[in-house]
Amino acid sequence: MTAFGNPAGVWLTTGPIRTRIQTLLLEMLKPRLPDAVLRESVVEELGRAVKRADVVLEYLGLRTIGLDSEGQVPLVLVQPQPGKDPWREALLVPGGECPVGVVVSTWDRGPLALIHEVFAHFSPRQQDLVRRYVALATEGDSHERIIQDMSGGTDGGRELAELMAGARRAVQFVDPSVLVSSDGRVRVQLGSLSDTTRNLLREGVEGEQLFILPSVLFEGRTNYSDVEFLVYLNFFVRGRRRTRIVGTAAQRRVLTQLLTLTVFGLFEPGTAPPTFERLHATYGVPDRETYALLRAAHEMYSLRQGPEAASPILPIDGYVDFVVLEGEETVVPIPPVGRDGPPAWGEVRVRLHSQGGVDVRIVQEDGQSTAKRLELTRRHRKAVEIPTDSRRAIRFATDRPQFGVTLLGTSHGFDPAGDVTSFVVWLNGQGILVDPSPEGLEYLEQIGVAQMDLPYVFLTHIHADHDGGLLEKLLSGGRTSVIASDAVFHAFVEKARLLTGHDFEREGLVTPISANPGAAVTIESGGEPAVLETRWNLHPIPANGFKVSFKGKTFGYSGDSQYEPALLTRLRAQGKLTRGQYEDLMYFFWTPDGLPRVDLLYHEAGIPPIHTSTETLRALPDPVKARTFLVHIADKDVPEGSGPRKPAVFATHALLPASESLRERTLLATLRRVTYLYDVPPDTLQELLQGGEACEYVRGGIVIPKGPVRQDQPLHFYVVTDGALAVQDGRRFITRLRKADSFGEWGISHQRGIRVADVVAVDDSQCLRFSEAQYWWLVQRHPVVQDRIGKIRGLLPRLEVARARAQQKPVGDLPTALSVIATMTTSQLAAVALFGEVRAFRWGQQILIEGDEADGLYILLSGHLRASVRGGMVGQLGEGEIFGEIGLLERGKRSATVTVVSADAEVLFMSTGNFEQLVEAVPAFSWDIRKTATARREAPRRRAKGAARSDPPVEPDPE
């Protein structure tokens, strides 16, 4: 066993280990050991030979499926039991260390090497690699020492790295969305996520690839058809390969439009260029000069079908080989018919399944085959440690700079080691999220930054490495305003429509702020103005750079643009740039004399030729370079020397530090967001705040302990200002509290002698604490507050139960009529409770009658309902589900009759007026309702289609 007495991981990486194996073991123990202290104790015992092997397997949720005795130490091959599988998640973490096994110490069998079942899919050399690693690990060697010992010889390090990379590719077998041929030459994947391209680059892009589009391209908050950078990767990096995609004829039309928009912008190859008038009306192109610039950039950067300058532009079909699904089974030759080179190596057979997923079989030329039912998977979260100092700088709004910038990523979409460039510009504690990425949103959540503190997004353009997280941000909670030029904004709205089928602007899911070059825009943050100025960039599609000025300081971001003075001068001489465009591209961030116009500048230095070279930026005047940082560039590509530096990810550059006045304004803004205080006058809230105290709690700290309260013990109520807390009764989790949630009021007004639950900090948190006297002062000033608290107290637990039941419903490839409350926060549920009205019904009563005027919507709190149209049943409704939404959205008549079929039922009714008020505050509520309505409309068609098609199960793989 290891010399230090701890379990040892078996890692498929030659790099350093950043995640302890204990972290994975704790997650594996959680389903059987809810108590965190007991889990820690068991993990410690796994290094001391005190438990029997069968007990260890039971605790970890594993079962033995085989034994490998080929090496010095026998390997016990294990399979996780059905259910949530943290081991699989750890194996598939992008850029993770890939823990294929763990060595523990047992009482009856000594050191025990538990190896994941994916070991059976490794090549003989890869299996021997694992055996050698385990033998060294049982001797107590560290991972670094093991890698050093296994890298012996002249080319040992390179050979080991190649073996590790091959084994990591084989690990994809455990990904439900991926199938790899037995020889590793063909990879088939259902759907494509935002990190698919970089994952392929991390594991090594080899062989043939096939991507199958799921029946729904965008589901929940996730884009499952993010193929844009796959197309770039195959075409530009892999020698003009076309990306092979399988989907329906309708999906082909959508994907063609989508890729045309992202690759070519507002102009489509092979068709007559749209007129200025058309683009002005459709995309808001502001003037003919801008139209000419966008068209010139399109002509300059688009690839041609031939070597001649006048050759036609290569259309999307030159980048994508789209195979249309036809009949019960579609056969895709590998390589495709008509491609130059060797004859077809084999084929991929694709068959859709009526209940979601796709049956796929890869058949090789020699007759070998592999088969699997592919299912969609969510994006796997990256394993990233955020430095404590970086967290501390922005986790609480009161500590953030008055004006500053926090980096969430500094690279580009082709860098397997880095995250795409995204950052937050802080203005009085609130943020402008620039070019949001999915990873950036995860990091902000991990740090503890509330979504409501990010009311603005600045979108520079619609390439996937710049807008990949925007849809998720818009659907994550409160209202978001998108700052962009009209052309960029309307291009994004069109892209979102193609992906989701929804018009985000028309449906009120986004608030645009027009930021066209030449017209400064003023936004408000914390009661103070910030001024934004934009410019047009030189890029294949419409793109902008910007400056934001606040309280005497200015920050600038170049955005993607080819800054090359000689090229710009030539384009100006050719009449392709106006004087204003030329000066913006040359001198937006510094003067012609080389003096900086900004206090801090992030300048992109991406891959040429459509980006700015590092050599050009090294030639900038010294005063400018001193204020400039490189972004949109991989770490390995940053040159050494005196040029601009690349900033550290998660660093915060403060232009104006935090202040006491900002602290007070920030806390007051949080008070205004408390559900039951929404209309309390500002002077009352100000006076309430003066008597409060901002308290901080470390993770695991108890804010309110459960139990009796002495007569002389002071009582308090609290408002969460940042972080997250859990309300729990012993081991039983009750609810989670986040920013602007409150607690403790009921203990003052109704439960003076006892606290019925613990309130514990889940993360480092900050709360405003108020005394009992302040509570009664507030109620006396505004008696309605007590009524609202009582109503929320009565309804919120029921809505939370309904939410928990909705979350437990299975979600497959096809959208289902999920409850809209499944993803709502406690604060949002409180708003539903406050604006709703409980109504009770008995068996046989009709809640809705087909043909009646729609006056609101309903959420079923208890009971069971049946929906019928013209007397025929079309569906049933369970607790937590919403109904009546179709008539409300369409402002028409009820489309179905809903009848109580249980002994009784209770529903929460929300009138049209209250619904509109709630949607104004929480646009995502409208999105979920529309998705539910769409699912209900399409349910009869799906049932008919499923009944008409038989789905034979996938045959087992031949031995």
PDB file of C-alpha atoms in Angstrom, residues 55-229:
ATOM      1  CA  VAL A  55     -17.628  -4.157   2.046  1.00  0.00           C
ATOM      2  CA  VAL A  56     -15.412  -1.692   0.176  1.00  0.00           C
ATOM      3  CA  LEU A  57     -17.063  -2.642  -3.127  1.00  0.00           C
ATOM      4  CA  GLU A  58     -20.534  -2.284  -1.606  1.00  0.00           C
ATOM      5  CA  TYR A  59     -19.769   1.147  -0.124  1.00  0.00           C
ATOM      6  CA  LEU A  60     -18.350   2.382  -3.441  1.00  0.00           C
ATOM      7  CA  GLY A  61     -21.308   1.048  -5.444  1.00  0.00           C
ATOM      8  CA  LEU A  62     -19.185  -1.367  -7.497  1.00  0.00           C
ATOM      9  CA  ARG A  63     -19.551  -4.968  -8.580  1.00  0.00           C
ATOM     10  CA  THR A  64     -16.784  -7.274  -9.746  1.00  0.00           C
ATOM     11  CA  ILE A  65     -16.982  -8.355 -13.407  1.00  0.00           C
ATOM     12  CA  GLY A  66     -13.575  -9.954 -13.877  1.00  0.00           C
ATOM     13  CA  LEU A  67      -9.967 -10.423 -12.770  1.00  0.00           C
ATOM     14  CA  ASP A  68      -6.809  -9.602 -14.721  1.00  0.00           C
ATOM     15  CA  SER A  69      -3.796 -11.584 -13.476  1.00  0.00           C
ATOM     16  CA  GLU A  70      -1.340 -10.762 -16.257  1.00  0.00           C
ATOM     17  CA  GLY A  71       0.700  -8.288 -14.224  1.00  0.00           C
ATOM     18  CA  GLN A  72       2.637  -8.213 -10.980  1.00  0.00           C
ATOM     19  CA  VAL A  73      -0.496  -7.154  -9.087  1.00  0.00           C
ATOM     20  CA  PRO A  74      -3.923  -8.659  -9.939  1.00  0.00           C
ATOM     21  CA  LEU A  75      -6.462  -6.127 -11.229  1.00  0.00           C
ATOM     22  CA  VAL A  76     -10.065  -6.406 -10.083  1.00  0.00           C
ATOM     23  CA  LEU A  77     -12.244  -5.214 -12.971  1.00  0.00           C
ATOM     24  CA  VAL A  78     -15.329  -3.489 -11.611  1.00  0.00           C
ATOM     25  CA  GLN A  79     -18.520  -1.963 -12.953  1.00  0.00           C
ATOM     26  CA  PRO A  80     -20.439   0.885 -11.264  1.00  0.00           C
ATOM     27  CA  GLN A  81     -23.972  -0.006 -10.269  1.00  0.00           C
ATOM     28  CA  PRO A  82     -26.871   1.660 -12.174  1.00  0.00           C
ATOM     29  CA  GLY A  83     -27.708   5.245 -11.277  1.00  0.00           C
ATOM     30  CA  LYS A  84     -25.638   8.371 -10.946  1.00  0.00           C
ATOM     31  CA  ASP A  85     -22.071   7.504 -11.907  1.00  0.00           C
ATOM     32  CA  PRO A  86     -19.430   9.944 -10.595  1.00  0.00           C
ATOM     33  CA  TRP A  87     -16.617   7.674 -11.821  1.00  0.00           C
ATOM     34  CA  ARG A  88     -17.816   7.944 -15.404  1.00  0.00           C
ATOM     35  CA  GLU A  89     -18.090  11.703 -15.008  1.00  0.00           C
ATOM     36  CA  ALA A  90     -14.516  11.862 -13.705  1.00  0.00           C
ATOM     37  CA  LEU A  91     -13.260   9.803 -16.655  1.00  0.00           C
ATOM     38  CA  LEU A  92     -14.941  12.152 -19.131  1.00  0.00           C
ATOM     39  CA  VAL A  93     -13.996  15.504 -17.546  1.00  0.00           C
ATOM     40  CA  PRO A  94     -12.498  17.680 -20.311  1.00  0.00           C
ATOM     41  CA  GLY A  95      -8.805  18.072 -19.667  1.00  0.00           C
ATOM     42  CA  GLY A  96      -9.086  15.929 -16.531  1.00  0.00           C
ATOM     43  CA  GLU A  97      -6.623  13.353 -15.247  1.00  0.00           C
ATOM     44  CA  CYS A  98      -8.778  10.346 -16.249  1.00  0.00           C
ATOM     45  CA  PRO A  99      -8.731   8.108 -13.110  1.00  0.00           C
ATOM     46  CA  VAL A 100      -9.088   4.617 -14.612  1.00  0.00           C
ATOM     47  CA  GLY A 101      -8.529   2.907 -11.263  1.00  0.00           C
ATOM     48  CA  VAL A 102      -7.942   3.226  -7.537  1.00  0.00           C
ATOM     49  CA  VAL A 103      -5.691   1.203  -5.244  1.00  0.00           C
ATOM     50  CA  VAL A 104      -7.138   0.689  -1.757  1.00  0.00           C
ATOM     51  CA  SER A 105      -6.073  -1.392   1.221  1.00  0.00           C
ATOM     52  CA  THR A 106      -8.382  -4.158   2.496  1.00  0.00           C
ATOM     53  CA  TRP A 107      -8.357  -6.309   5.614  1.00  0.00           C
ATOM     54  CA  ASP A 108      -8.761  -9.666   3.877  1.00  0.00           C
ATOM     55  CA  ARG A 109      -7.055  -9.202   0.494  1.00  0.00           C
ATOM     56  CA  GLY A 110      -4.409  -6.571   1.140  1.00  0.00           C
ATOM     57  CA  PRO A 111      -3.760  -3.934  -1.540  1.00  0.00           C
ATOM     58  CA  LEU A 112      -6.644  -4.067  -4.036  1.00  0.00           C
ATOM     59  CA  ALA A 113      -6.485  -2.475  -7.482  1.00  0.00           C
ATOM     60  CA  LEU A 114     -10.034  -1.614  -8.582  1.00  0.00           C
ATOM     61  CA  ILE A 115      -9.957  -0.925 -12.325  1.00  0.00           C
ATOM     62  CA  HIS A 116     -12.875   0.466 -14.306  1.00  0.00           C
ATOM     63  CA  GLU A 117     -14.544  -1.880 -16.794  1.00  0.00           C
ATOM     64  CA  VAL A 118     -13.362   0.307 -19.700  1.00  0.00           C
ATOM     65  CA  PHE A 119     -10.019  -1.507 -19.252  1.00  0.00           C
ATOM     66  CA  ALA A 120     -11.461  -4.322 -21.397  1.00  0.00           C
ATOM     67  CA  HIS A 121     -11.549  -1.937 -24.382  1.00  0.00           C
ATOM     68  CA  PHE A 122      -7.866  -1.035 -24.149  1.00  0.00           C
ATOM     69  CA  SER A 123      -5.306  -2.453 -26.532  1.00  0.00           C
ATOM     70  CA  PRO A 124      -2.838  -5.039 -25.095  1.00  0.00           C
ATOM     71  CA  ARG A 125      -0.127  -2.360 -24.781  1.00  0.00           C
ATOM     72  CA  GLN A 126      -2.523   0.030 -23.056  1.00  0.00           C
ATOM     73  CA  GLN A 127      -3.568  -2.705 -20.637  1.00  0.00           C
ATOM     74  CA  ASP A 128       0.066  -3.450 -19.859  1.00  0.00           C
ATOM     75  CA  LEU A 129       0.554   0.277 -19.185  1.00  0.00           C
ATOM     76  CA  VAL A 130      -2.138   0.099 -16.471  1.00  0.00           C
ATOM     77  CA  ARG A 131      -0.604  -3.060 -14.964  1.00  0.00           C
ATOM     78  CA  ARG A 132       2.822  -1.416 -14.671  1.00  0.00           C
ATOM     79  CA  TYR A 133       1.304   1.735 -13.153  1.00  0.00           C
ATOM     80  CA  VAL A 134      -0.580  -0.310 -10.522  1.00  0.00           C
ATOM     81  CA  ALA A 135       2.542  -2.281  -9.599  1.00  0.00           C
ATOM     82  CA  LEU A 136       4.436   0.936  -8.866  1.00  0.00           C
ATOM     83  CA  ALA A 137       1.481   2.527  -7.063  1.00  0.00           C
ATOM     84  CA  THR A 138       1.212  -0.416  -4.643  1.00  0.00           C
ATOM     85  CA  GLU A 139       4.869   0.166  -3.767  1.00  0.00           C
ATOM     86  CA  GLY A 140       3.991   3.660  -2.583  1.00  0.00           C
ATOM     87  CA  ASP A 141       5.364   5.625  -5.542  1.00  0.00           C
ATOM     88  CA  SER A 142       3.781   8.985  -6.326  1.00  0.00           C
ATOM     89  CA  HIS A 143       2.257   9.707  -9.715  1.00  0.00           C
ATOM     90  CA  GLU A 144       5.226  11.892 -10.679  1.00  0.00           C
ATOM     91  CA  ARG A 145       7.689   9.133  -9.752  1.00  0.00           C
ATOM     92  CA  ILE A 146       5.648   6.526 -11.635  1.00  0.00           C
ATOM     93  CA  ILE A 147       5.626   8.618 -14.810  1.00  0.00           C
ATOM     94  CA  GLN A 148       9.366   9.189 -14.462  1.00  0.00           C
ATOM     95  CA  ASP A 149      10.068   5.460 -14.068  1.00  0.00           C
ATOM     96  CA  MET A 150       7.802   4.506 -16.974  1.00  0.00           C
ATOM     97  CA  SER A 151       9.391   7.093 -19.281  1.00  0.00           C
ATOM     98  CA  GLY A 152      12.839   5.487 -19.290  1.00  0.00           C
ATOM     99  CA  GLY A 153      14.777   5.278 -22.555  1.00  0.00           C
ATOM    100  CA  THR A 154      15.495   7.671 -25.393  1.00  0.00           C
ATOM    101  CA  ASP A 155      11.910   7.927 -26.677  1.00  0.00           C
ATOM    102  CA  GLY A 156      10.240   6.598 -23.558  1.00  0.00           C
ATOM    103  CA  GLY A 157       8.498   9.837 -22.681  1.00  0.00           C
ATOM    104  CA  ARG A 158       7.019  10.238 -26.139  1.00  0.00           C
ATOM    105  CA  GLU A 159       5.957   6.578 -26.294  1.00  0.00           C
ATOM    106  CA  LEU A 160       4.316   6.780 -22.875  1.00  0.00           C
ATOM    107  CA  ALA A 161       2.442   9.961 -23.845  1.00  0.00           C
ATOM    108  CA  GLU A 162       1.156   8.272 -27.015  1.00  0.00           C
ATOM    109  CA  LEU A 163       0.023   5.219 -25.058  1.00  0.00           C
ATOM    110  CA  MET A 164      -1.739   7.421 -22.506  1.00  0.00           C
ATOM    111  CA  ALA A 165      -3.451   9.408 -25.266  1.00  0.00           C
ATOM    112  CA  GLY A 166      -4.640   6.215 -26.950  1.00  0.00           C
ATOM    113  CA  ALA A 167      -6.028   4.895 -23.674  1.00  0.00           C
ATOM    114  CA  ARG A 168      -7.825   8.199 -23.055  1.00  0.00           C
ATOM    115  CA  ARG A 169      -9.441   7.897 -26.478  1.00  0.00           C
ATOM    116  CA  ALA A 170     -10.578   4.377 -25.619  1.00  0.00           C
ATOM    117  CA  VAL A 171     -12.154   5.743 -22.414  1.00  0.00           C
ATOM    118  CA  GLN A 172     -14.741   7.397 -24.645  1.00  0.00           C
ATOM    119  CA  PHE A 173     -16.448   3.996 -24.663  1.00  0.00           C
ATOM    120  CA  VAL A 174     -18.129   4.976 -21.378  1.00  0.00           C
ATOM    121  CA  ASP A 175     -19.594   8.143 -22.942  1.00  0.00           C
ATOM    122  CA  PRO A 176     -23.241   7.285 -23.774  1.00  0.00           C
ATOM    123  CA  SER A 177     -23.114   9.642 -26.762  1.00  0.00           C
ATOM    124  CA  VAL A 178     -20.014   8.117 -28.412  1.00  0.00           C
ATOM    125  CA  LEU A 179     -19.262   4.879 -30.272  1.00  0.00           C
ATOM    126  CA  VAL A 180     -15.747   4.012 -31.472  1.00  0.00           C
ATOM    127  CA  SER A 181     -14.903   1.166 -33.851  1.00  0.00           C
ATOM    128  CA  SER A 182     -12.943  -1.785 -32.491  1.00  0.00           C
ATOM    129  CA  ASP A 183      -9.756  -0.601 -34.197  1.00  0.00           C
ATOM    130  CA  GLY A 184     -10.258   3.027 -33.119  1.00  0.00           C
ATOM    131  CA  ARG A 185     -10.383   4.372 -36.676  1.00  0.00           C
ATOM    132  CA  VAL A 186     -14.026   5.537 -36.674  1.00  0.00           C
ATOM    133  CA  ARG A 187     -15.742   7.667 -34.059  1.00  0.00           C
ATOM    134  CA  VAL A 188     -19.501   8.341 -34.070  1.00  0.00           C
ATOM    135  CA  GLN A 189     -21.087  10.880 -31.732  1.00  0.00           C
ATOM    136  CA  LEU A 190     -24.711  11.841 -31.088  1.00  0.00           C
ATOM    137  CA  GLY A 191     -24.857  15.614 -30.880  1.00  0.00           C
ATOM    138  CA  SER A 192     -21.989  18.058 -30.483  1.00  0.00           C
ATOM    139  CA  LEU A 193     -21.472  20.273 -27.447  1.00  0.00           C
ATOM    140  CA  SER A 194     -19.535  23.503 -27.028  1.00  0.00           C
ATOM    141  CA  ASP A 195     -16.437  21.661 -25.808  1.00  0.00           C
ATOM    142  CA  THR A 196     -16.476  18.807 -28.350  1.00  0.00           C
ATOM    143  CA  THR A 197     -13.822  20.349 -30.620  1.00  0.00           C
ATOM    144  CA  ARG A 198     -11.376  21.056 -27.811  1.00  0.00           C
ATOM    145  CA  ASN A 199     -11.999  17.592 -26.332  1.00  0.00           C
ATOM    146  CA  LEU A 200     -11.051  16.044 -29.672  1.00  0.00           C
ATOM    147  CA  LEU A 201      -7.909  18.171 -29.756  1.00  0.00           C
ATOM    148  CA  ARG A 202      -7.050  17.145 -26.182  1.00  0.00           C
ATOM    149  CA  GLU A 203      -7.387  13.433 -26.902  1.00  0.00           C
ATOM    150  CA  GLY A 204      -5.896  13.593 -30.403  1.00  0.00           C
ATOM    151  CA  VAL A 205      -7.883  13.951 -33.629  1.00  0.00           C
ATOM    152  CA  GLU A 206      -7.443  10.744 -35.598  1.00  0.00           C
ATOM    153  CA  GLY A 207      -9.409   8.644 -38.069  1.00  0.00           C
ATOM    154  CA  GLU A 208     -12.883   9.283 -39.403  1.00  0.00           C
ATOM    155  CA  GLN A 209     -15.624  11.088 -37.531  1.00  0.00           C
ATOM    156  CA  LEU A 210     -19.385  11.098 -37.905  1.00  0.00           C
ATOM    157  CA  PHE A 211     -21.765  13.376 -36.022  1.00  0.00           C
ATOM    158  CA  ILE A 212     -25.479  12.596 -35.749  1.00  0.00           C
ATOM    159  CA  LEU A 213     -27.840  15.440 -34.959  1.00  0.00           C
ATOM    160  CA  PRO A 214     -30.400  14.658 -32.229  1.00  0.00           C
ATOM    161  CA  SER A 215     -34.083  15.173 -32.940  1.00  0.00           C
ATOM    162  CA  VAL A 216     -33.991  18.414 -30.918  1.00  0.00           C
ATOM    163  CA  LEU A 217     -30.992  20.681 -31.522  1.00  0.00           C
ATOM    164  CA  PHE A 218     -31.402  22.767 -28.371  1.00  0.00           C
ATOM    165  CA  GLU A 219     -32.893  21.309 -25.211  1.00  0.00           C
ATOM    166  CA  GLY A 220     -33.072  22.683 -21.682  1.00  0.00           C
ATOM    167  CA  ARG A 221     -30.185  25.163 -21.616  1.00  0.00           C
ATOM    168  CA  THR A 222     -27.889  23.185 -23.923  1.00  0.00           C
ATOM    169  CA  ASN A 223     -27.008  23.419 -27.620  1.00  0.00           C
ATOM    170  CA  TYR A 224     -26.545  19.847 -28.893  1.00  0.00           C
ATOM    171  CA  SER A 225     -25.704  20.948 -32.431  1.00  0.00           C
ATOM    172  CA  ASP A 226     -22.619  23.081 -31.800  1.00  0.00           C
ATOM    173  CA  VAL A 227     -20.771  21.955 -34.940  1.00  0.00           C
ATOM    174  CA  GLU A 228     -19.306  25.282 -36.068  1.00  0.00           C
ATOM    175  CA  PHE A 229     -15.789  24.712 -34.716  1.00  0.00           C
TER     176      PHE A 229
END
